[in-house]
CSV table of N, CA and C in Angstrom, one decimal:
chain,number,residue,atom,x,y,z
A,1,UNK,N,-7.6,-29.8,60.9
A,1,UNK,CA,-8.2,-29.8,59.7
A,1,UNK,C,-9.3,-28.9,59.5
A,2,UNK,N,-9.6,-29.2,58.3
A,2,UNK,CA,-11.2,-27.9,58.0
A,2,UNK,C,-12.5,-29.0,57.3
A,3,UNK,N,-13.3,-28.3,57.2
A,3,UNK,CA,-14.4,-29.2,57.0
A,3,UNK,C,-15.2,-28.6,55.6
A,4,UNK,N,-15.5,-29.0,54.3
A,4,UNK,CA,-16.2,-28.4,53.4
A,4,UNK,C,-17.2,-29.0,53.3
A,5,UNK,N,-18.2,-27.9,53.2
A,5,UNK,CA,-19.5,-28.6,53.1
A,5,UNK,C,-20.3,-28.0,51.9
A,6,UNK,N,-19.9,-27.5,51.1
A,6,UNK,CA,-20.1,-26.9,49.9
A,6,UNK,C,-19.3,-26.2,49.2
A,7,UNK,N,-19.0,-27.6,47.9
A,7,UNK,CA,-17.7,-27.6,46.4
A,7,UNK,C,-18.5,-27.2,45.4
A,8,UNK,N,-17.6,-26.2,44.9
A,8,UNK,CA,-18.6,-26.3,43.4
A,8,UNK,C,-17.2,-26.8,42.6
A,9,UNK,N,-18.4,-27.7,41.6
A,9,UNK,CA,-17.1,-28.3,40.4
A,9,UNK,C,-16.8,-27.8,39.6
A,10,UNK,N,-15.8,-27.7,39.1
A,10,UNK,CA,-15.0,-27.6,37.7
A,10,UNK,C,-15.0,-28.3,36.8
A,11,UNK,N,-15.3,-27.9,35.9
A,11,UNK,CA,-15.3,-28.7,34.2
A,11,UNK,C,-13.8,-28.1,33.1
A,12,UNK,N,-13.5,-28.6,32.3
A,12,UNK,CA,-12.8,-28.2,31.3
A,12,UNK,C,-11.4,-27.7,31.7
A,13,UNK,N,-10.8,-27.7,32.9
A,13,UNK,CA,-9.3,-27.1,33.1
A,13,UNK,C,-8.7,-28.3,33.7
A,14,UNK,N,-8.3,-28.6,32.6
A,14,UNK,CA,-7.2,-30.1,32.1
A,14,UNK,C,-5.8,-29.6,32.3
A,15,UNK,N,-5.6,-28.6,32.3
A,15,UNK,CA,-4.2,-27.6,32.5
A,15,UNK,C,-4.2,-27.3,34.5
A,16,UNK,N,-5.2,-27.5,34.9
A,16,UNK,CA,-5.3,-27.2,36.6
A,16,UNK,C,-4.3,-28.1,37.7
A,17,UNK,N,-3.3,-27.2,38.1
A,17,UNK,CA,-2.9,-28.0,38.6
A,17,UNK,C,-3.0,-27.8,40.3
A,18,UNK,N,-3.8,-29.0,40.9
A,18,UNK,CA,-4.5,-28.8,42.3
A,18,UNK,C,-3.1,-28.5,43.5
A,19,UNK,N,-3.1,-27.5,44.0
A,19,UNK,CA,-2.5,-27.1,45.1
A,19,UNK,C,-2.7,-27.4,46.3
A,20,UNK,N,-4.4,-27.9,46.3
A,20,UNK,CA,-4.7,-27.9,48.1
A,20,UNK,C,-5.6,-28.9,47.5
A,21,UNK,N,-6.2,-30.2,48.0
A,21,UNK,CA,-7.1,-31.6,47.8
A,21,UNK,C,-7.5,-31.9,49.0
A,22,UNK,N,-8.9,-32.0,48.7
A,22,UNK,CA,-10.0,-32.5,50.1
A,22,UNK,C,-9.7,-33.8,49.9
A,23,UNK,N,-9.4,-34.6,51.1
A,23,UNK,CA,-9.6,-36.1,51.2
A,23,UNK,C,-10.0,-36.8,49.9
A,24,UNK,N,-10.2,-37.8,49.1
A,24,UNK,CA,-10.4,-38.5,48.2
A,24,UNK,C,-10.2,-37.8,46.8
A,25,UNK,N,-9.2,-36.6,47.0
A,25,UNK,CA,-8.3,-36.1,45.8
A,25,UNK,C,-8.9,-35.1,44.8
A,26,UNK,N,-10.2,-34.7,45.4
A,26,UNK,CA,-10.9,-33.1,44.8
A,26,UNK,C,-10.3,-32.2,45.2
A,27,UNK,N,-10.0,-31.7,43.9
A,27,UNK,CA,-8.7,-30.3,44.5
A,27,UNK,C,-9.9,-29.1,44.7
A,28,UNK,N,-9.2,-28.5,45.7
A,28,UNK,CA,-9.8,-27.7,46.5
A,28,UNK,C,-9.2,-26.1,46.2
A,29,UNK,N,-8.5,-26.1,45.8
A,29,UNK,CA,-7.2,-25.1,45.2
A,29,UNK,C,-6.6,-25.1,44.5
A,30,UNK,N,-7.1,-24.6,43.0
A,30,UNK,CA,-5.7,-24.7,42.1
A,30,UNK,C,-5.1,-23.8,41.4
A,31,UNK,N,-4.0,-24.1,40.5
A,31,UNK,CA,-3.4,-23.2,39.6
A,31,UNK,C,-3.6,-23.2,38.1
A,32,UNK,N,-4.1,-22.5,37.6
A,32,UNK,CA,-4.5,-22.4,36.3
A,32,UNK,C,-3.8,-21.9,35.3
A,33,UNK,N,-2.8,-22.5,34.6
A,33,UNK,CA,-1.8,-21.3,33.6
A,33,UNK,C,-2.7,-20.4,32.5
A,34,UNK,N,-2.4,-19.3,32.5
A,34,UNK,CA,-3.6,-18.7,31.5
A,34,UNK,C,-2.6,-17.4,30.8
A,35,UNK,N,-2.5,-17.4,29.5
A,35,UNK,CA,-1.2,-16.5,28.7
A,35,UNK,C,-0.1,-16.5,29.3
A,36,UNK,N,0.5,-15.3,30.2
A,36,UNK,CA,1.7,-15.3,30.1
A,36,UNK,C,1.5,-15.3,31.8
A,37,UNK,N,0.3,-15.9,32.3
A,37,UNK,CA,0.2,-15.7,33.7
A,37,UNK,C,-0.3,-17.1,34.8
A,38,UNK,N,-1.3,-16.5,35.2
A,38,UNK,CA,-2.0,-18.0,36.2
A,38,UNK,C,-3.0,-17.4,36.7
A,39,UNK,N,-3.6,-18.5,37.1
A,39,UNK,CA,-5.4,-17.7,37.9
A,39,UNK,C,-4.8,-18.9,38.5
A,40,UNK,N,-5.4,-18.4,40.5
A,40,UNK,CA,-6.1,-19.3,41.1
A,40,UNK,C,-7.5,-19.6,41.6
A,41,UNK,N,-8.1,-20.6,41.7
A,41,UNK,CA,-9.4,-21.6,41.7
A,41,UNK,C,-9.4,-21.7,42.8
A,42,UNK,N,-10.3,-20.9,44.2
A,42,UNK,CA,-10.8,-22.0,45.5
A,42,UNK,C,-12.4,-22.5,44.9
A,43,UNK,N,-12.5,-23.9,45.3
A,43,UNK,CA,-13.7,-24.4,44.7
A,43,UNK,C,-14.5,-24.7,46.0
A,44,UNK,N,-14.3,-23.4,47.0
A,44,UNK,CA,-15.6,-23.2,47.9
A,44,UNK,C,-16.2,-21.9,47.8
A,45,UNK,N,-17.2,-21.5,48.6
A,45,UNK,CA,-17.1,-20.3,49.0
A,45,UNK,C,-16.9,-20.3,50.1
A,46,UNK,N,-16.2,-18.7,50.6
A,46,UNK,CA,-15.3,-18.8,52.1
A,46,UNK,C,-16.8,-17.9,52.8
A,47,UNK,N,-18.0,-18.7,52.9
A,47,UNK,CA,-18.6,-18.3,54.1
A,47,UNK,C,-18.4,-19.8,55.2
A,48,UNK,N,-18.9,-19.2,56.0
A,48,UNK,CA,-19.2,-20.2,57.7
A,48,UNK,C,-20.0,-21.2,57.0
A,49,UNK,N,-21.3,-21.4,56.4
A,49,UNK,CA,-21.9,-22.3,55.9
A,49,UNK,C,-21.4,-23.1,54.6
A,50,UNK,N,-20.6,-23.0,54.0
A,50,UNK,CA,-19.5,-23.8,53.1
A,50,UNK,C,-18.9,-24.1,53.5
A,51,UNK,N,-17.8,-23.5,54.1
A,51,UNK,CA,-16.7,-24.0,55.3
A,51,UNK,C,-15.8,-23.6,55.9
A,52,UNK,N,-15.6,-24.4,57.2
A,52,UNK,CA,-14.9,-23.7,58.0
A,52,UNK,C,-13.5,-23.1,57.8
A,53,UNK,N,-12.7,-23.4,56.5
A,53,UNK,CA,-11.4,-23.1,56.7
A,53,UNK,C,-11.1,-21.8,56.8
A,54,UNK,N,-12.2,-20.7,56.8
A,54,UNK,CA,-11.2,-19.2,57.2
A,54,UNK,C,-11.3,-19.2,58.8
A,55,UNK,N,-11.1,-20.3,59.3
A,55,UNK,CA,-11.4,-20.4,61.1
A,55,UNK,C,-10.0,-21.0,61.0
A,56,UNK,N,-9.7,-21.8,60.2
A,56,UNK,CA,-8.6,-22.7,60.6
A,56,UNK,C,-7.6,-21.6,60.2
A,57,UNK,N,-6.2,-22.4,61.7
A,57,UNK,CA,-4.6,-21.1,61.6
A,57,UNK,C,-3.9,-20.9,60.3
A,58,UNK,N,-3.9,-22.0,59.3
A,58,UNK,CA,-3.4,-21.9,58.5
A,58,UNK,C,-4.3,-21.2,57.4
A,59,UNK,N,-5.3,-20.7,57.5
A,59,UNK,CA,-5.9,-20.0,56.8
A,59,UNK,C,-4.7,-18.6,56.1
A,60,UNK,N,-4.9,-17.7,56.6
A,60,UNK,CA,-4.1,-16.3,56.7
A,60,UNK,C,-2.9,-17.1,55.7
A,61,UNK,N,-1.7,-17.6,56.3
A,61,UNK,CA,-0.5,-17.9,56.0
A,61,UNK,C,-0.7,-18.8,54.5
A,62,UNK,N,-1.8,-19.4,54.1
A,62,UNK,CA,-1.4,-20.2,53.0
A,62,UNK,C,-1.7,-19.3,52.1
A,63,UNK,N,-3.0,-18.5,52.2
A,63,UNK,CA,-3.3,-17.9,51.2
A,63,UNK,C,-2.3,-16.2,50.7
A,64,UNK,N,-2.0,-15.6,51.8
A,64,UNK,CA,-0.4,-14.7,51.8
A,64,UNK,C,0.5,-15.5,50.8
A,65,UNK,N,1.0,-17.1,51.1
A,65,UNK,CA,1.8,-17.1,50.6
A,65,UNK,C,0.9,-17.5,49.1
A,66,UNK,N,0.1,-17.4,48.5
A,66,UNK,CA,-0.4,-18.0,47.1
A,66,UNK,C,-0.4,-17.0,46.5
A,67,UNK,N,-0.3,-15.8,47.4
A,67,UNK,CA,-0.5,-14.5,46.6
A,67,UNK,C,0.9,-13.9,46.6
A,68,UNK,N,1.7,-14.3,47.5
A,68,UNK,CA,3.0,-14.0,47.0
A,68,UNK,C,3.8,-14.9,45.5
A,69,UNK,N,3.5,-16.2,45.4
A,69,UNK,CA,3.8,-16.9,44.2
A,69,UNK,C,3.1,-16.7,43.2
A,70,UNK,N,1.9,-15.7,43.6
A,70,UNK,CA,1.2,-15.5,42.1
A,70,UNK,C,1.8,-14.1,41.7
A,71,UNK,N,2.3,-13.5,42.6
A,71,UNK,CA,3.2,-11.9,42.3
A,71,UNK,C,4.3,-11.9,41.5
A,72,UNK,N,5.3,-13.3,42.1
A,72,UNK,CA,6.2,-13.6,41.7
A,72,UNK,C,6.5,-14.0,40.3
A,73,UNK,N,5.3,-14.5,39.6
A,73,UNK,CA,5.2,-14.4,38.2
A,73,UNK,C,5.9,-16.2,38.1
């Protein structure tokens, strides 16, 4: 697992659909539809003092593949 220790919240994206959720169901990662496209949302910042997940293995491989399904249209 990974540990966050600083979320910033989101207001107003009712359309967000969470991809990755910290324990007690705060999405941590989402998908935003926006025109003919999508934005994705990490609601940390990726230093060492926010959190550890660019330490964790699955770091590299999730985010490769978020940017391959956001290529893919």
């Amino acid at each position: 697992g990974f540990s966050v220790k600083q979320y910033l919240q989101m207001e107003g994206a009712a359309a967000a659909r969470p991809i990755l959720q910290l324990e007690g169901g705060l999405p941590l990662f989402s998908e935003i539809p926006l025109g003919k496209g999508r934005v994705f949302l990490l609601q940390t910042a990726l230093t060492l003092e926010a959190t550890d997940l660019p330490l964790n293995a699955l770091f590299a491989p999730f985010f490769y593949e978020a940017a391959q399904r956001a290529a893919a249209g």
